[in-house]
Coordinates of C-alpha atoms and ligand atoms in Angstrom, one line a residue:
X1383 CA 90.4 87.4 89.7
X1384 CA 90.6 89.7 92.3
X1385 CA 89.9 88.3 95.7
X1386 CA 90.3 89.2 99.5
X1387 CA 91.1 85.9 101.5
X1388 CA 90.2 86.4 105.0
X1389 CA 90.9 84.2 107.9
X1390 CA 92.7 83.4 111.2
X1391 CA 96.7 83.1 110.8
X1392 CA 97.8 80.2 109.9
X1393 CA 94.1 79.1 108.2
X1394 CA 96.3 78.9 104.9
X1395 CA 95.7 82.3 102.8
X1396 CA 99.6 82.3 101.5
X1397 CA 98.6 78.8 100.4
X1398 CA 95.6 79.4 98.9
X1399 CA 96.7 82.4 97.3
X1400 CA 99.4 80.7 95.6
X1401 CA 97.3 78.2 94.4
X1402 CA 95.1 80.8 92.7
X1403 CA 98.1 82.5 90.9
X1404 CA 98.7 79.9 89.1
X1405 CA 95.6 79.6 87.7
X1406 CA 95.2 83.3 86.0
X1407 CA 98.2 84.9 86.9
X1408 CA 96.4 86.7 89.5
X1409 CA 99.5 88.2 91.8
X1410 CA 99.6 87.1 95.4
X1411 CA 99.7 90.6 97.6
X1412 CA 100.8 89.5 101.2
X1413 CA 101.2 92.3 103.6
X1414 CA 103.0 90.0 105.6
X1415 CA 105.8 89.4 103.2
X1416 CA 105.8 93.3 102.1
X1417 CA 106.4 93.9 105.8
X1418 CA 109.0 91.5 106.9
X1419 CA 110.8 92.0 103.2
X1420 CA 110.9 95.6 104.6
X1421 CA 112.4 94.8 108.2
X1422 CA 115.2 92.6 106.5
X1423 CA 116.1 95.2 104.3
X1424 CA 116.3 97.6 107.4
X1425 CA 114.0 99.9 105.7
X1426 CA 112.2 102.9 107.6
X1427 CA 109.0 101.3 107.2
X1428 CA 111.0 98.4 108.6
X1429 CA 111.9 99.8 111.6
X1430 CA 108.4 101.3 112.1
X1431 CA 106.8 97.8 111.6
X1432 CA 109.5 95.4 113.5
X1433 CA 108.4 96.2 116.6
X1434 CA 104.8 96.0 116.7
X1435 CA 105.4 92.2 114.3
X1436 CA 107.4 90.6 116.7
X1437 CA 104.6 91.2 119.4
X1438 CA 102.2 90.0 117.4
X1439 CA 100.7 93.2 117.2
X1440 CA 99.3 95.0 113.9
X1441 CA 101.0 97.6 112.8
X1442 CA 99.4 100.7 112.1
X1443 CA 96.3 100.8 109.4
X1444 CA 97.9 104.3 108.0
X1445 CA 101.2 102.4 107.4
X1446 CA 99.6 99.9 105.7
X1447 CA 97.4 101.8 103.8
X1448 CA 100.4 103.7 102.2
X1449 CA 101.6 100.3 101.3
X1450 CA 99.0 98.9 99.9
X1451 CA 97.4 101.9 97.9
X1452 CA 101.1 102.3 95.9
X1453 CA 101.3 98.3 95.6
X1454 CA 97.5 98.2 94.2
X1455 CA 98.7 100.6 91.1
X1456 CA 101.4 98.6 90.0
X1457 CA 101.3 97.2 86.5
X1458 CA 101.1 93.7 87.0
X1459 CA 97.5 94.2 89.5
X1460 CA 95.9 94.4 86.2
X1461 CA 95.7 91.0 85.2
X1462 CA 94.4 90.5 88.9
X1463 CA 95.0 90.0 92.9
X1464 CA 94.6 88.3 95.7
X1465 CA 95.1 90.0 99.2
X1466 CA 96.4 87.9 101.8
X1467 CA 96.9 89.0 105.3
X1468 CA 94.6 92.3 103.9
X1469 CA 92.1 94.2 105.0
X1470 CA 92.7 93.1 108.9
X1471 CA 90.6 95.6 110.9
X1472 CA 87.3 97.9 109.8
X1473 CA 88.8 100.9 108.9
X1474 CA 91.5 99.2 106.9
X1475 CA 88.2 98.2 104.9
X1476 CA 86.5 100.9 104.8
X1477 CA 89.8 102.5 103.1
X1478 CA 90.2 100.0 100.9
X1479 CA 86.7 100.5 99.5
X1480 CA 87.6 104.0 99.2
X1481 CA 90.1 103.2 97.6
X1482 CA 89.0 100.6 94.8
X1483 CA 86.5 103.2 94.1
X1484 CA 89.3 105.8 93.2
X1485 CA 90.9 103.3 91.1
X1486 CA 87.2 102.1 89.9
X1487 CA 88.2 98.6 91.1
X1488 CA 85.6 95.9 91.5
X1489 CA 86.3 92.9 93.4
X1490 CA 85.1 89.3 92.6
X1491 CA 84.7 88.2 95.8
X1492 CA 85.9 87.9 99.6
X1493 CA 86.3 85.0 100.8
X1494 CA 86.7 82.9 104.7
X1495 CA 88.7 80.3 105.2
X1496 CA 87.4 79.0 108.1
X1497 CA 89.8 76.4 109.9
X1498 CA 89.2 75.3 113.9
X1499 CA 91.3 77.3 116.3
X1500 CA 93.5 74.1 117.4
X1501 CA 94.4 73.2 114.2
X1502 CA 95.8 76.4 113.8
X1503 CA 97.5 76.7 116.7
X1504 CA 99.4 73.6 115.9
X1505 CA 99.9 74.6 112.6
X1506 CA 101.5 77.8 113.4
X1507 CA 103.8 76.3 116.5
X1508 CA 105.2 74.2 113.5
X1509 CA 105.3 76.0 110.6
X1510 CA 108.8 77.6 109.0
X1511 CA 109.3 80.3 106.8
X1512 CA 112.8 80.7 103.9
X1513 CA 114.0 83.8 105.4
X1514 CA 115.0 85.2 101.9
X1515 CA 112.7 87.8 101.6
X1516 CA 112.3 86.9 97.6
X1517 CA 110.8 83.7 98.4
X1518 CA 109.5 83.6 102.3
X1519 CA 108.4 79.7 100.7
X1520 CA 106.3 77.8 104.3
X1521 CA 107.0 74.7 105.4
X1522 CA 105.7 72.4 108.4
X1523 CA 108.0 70.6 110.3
X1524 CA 105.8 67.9 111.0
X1525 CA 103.5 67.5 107.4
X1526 CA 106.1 69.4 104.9
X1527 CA 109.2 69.4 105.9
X1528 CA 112.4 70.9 103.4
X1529 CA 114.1 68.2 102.0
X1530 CA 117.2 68.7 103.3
X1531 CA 116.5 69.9 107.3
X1532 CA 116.4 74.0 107.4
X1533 CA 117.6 74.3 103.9
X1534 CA 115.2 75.6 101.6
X1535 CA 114.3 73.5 98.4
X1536 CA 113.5 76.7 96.2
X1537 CA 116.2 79.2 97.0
X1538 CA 118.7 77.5 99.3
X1539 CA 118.3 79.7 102.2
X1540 CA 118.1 79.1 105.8
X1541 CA 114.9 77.9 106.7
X1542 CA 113.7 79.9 109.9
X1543 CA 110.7 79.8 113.2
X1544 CA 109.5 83.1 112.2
X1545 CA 110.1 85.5 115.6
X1546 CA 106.3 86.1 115.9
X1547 CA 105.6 82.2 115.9
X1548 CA 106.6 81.3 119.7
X1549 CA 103.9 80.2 121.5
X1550 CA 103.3 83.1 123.5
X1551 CA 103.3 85.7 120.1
X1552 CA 101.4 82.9 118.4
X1553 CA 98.2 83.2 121.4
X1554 CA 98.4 87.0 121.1
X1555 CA 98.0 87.1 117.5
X1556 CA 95.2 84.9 117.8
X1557 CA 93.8 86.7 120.1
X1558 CA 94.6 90.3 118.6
X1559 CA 92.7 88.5 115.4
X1560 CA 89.9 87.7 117.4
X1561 CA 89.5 90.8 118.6
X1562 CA 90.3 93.2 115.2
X1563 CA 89.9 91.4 112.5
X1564 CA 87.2 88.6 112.9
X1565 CA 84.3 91.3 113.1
X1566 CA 85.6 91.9 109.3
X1567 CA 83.1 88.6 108.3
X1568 CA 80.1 90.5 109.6
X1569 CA 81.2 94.0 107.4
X1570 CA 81.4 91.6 104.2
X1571 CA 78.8 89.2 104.3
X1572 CA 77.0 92.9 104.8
X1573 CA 78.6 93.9 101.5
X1574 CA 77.6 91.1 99.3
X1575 CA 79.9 88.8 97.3
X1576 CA 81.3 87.0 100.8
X1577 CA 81.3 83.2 100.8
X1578 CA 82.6 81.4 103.9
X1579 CA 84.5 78.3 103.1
X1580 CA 85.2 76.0 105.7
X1581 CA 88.5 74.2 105.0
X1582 CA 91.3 72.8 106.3
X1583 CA 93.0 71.0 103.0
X1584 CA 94.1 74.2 101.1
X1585 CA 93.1 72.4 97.4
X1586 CA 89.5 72.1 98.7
X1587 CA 89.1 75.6 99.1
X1588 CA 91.1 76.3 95.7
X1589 CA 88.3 74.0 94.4
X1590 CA 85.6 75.9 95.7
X1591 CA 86.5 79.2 94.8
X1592 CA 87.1 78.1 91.2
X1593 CA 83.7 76.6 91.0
X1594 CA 82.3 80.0 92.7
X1595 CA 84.1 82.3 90.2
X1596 CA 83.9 79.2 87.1
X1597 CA 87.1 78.8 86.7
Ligands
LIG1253 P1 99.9 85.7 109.6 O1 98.7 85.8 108.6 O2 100.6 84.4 109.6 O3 99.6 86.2 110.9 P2 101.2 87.8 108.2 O4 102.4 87.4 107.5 O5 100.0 88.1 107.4 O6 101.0 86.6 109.2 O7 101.5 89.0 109.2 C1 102.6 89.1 110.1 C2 102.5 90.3 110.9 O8 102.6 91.5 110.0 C3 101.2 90.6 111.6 O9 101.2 89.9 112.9 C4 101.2 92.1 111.8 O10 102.1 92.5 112.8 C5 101.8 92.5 110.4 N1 100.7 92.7 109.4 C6 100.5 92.1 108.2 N2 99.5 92.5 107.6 C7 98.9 93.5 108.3 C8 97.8 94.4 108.2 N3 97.0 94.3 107.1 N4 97.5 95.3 109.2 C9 98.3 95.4 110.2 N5 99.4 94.6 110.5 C10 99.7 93.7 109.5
LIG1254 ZN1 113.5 80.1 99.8

């Protein structure tokens, strides 16, 4: 399948996007994780992006763009994709439909997840990230914790509070998302193929997507 999963941080698109791998081995393509895979390494696109992340800002659409249009040709896209954490403002859209066209790409569908802004908040204020940037596996303090307290179960590594999820980043990027990236529902539903989904359990909007795209 190959999907855009929009919605708020923290509404669950890593999770979702999991979820949906497993199912048609669809790859996962997290901006996110490209990024901070990229500070950790000390990178130059690292140190471009570093900055602007642990604001809570977004880091610039050209340096994404160059990201994503190599990451979108790589073998393994064939079989199918699922951006998460991509497109996040209109002209990172409008590129991207440039740029499926180029690679005469057609997508399946785009798709909201639509969760209430305190859940969220909560959510993000308690959420932990593996800081191994090969696995980057979430937890929740409160409803999934690691096994063994800031170890994580699938790789061992520490298990961190990402620098962007204080309380203070955490409002901005809500706020920045608000301001850039919600008006992306309006440029899809414009498009055709959008579906909203409003969900806060993660296997409910699996569920629905599957039944969309009959699965
Ligand atoms: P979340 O969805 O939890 O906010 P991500 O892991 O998707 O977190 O993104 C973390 C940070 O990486 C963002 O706050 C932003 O600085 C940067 N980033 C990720 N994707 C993009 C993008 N498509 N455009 C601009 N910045 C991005
Ligand atoms: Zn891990």
């Amino acid at each position: 399948m190959k999907l855009i999963l929009l919605g708020a941080p923290g509404a669950g698109k890593g999770t979702v996007a999991k979820l949906l791998t497993a199912i048609d081995g669809s790859v996962q393509i997290s901006t996110g994780d490209i990024l901070r895979g990229a500070v950790q390494a000390g990178t130059d696109l690292g140190k471009e992006a570093e900055g602007y992340m642990n604001r809570g800002d977004l880091v610039p659409d050209e340096l994404i763009m160059g990201i994503m249009e190599k990451r979108l040709q790589e073998p393994d896209c064939e079989k199918g994709f699922l951006l998460d954490g991509f497109p996040r403002t209109i002209p990172q859209a409008e590129a991207l439909q440039e740029l499926l066209k180029k690679l005469d790409i057609d997508l399946d569908m785009v798709v909201n997840i639509d969760v209430p802004r305190d859940v969220i908040f909560d959510r993000l204020c308690t959420r932990r990230t593996c800081e191994n940037p090969e696995c980057q596996a979430i937890y929740n303090v409160k409803s999934n914790p690691p096994k063994k307290e800031g170890i994580c179960d699938k790789c061992g590594s520490p298990v961190i509070q990402r620098a962007d999820e204080t309380e203070k980043a955490i409002g901005h990027r809500l706020d920045v998302y608000n301001e850039k990236t919600a008006p992306l529902v309006g440029f899809y539903e414009k498009e055709g193929k959008f579906h909203n989904i409003t969900g806060i359990s993660s296997d409910i909007v699996v569920a629905a997507i599957q039944k969309e795209l009959r699965l």
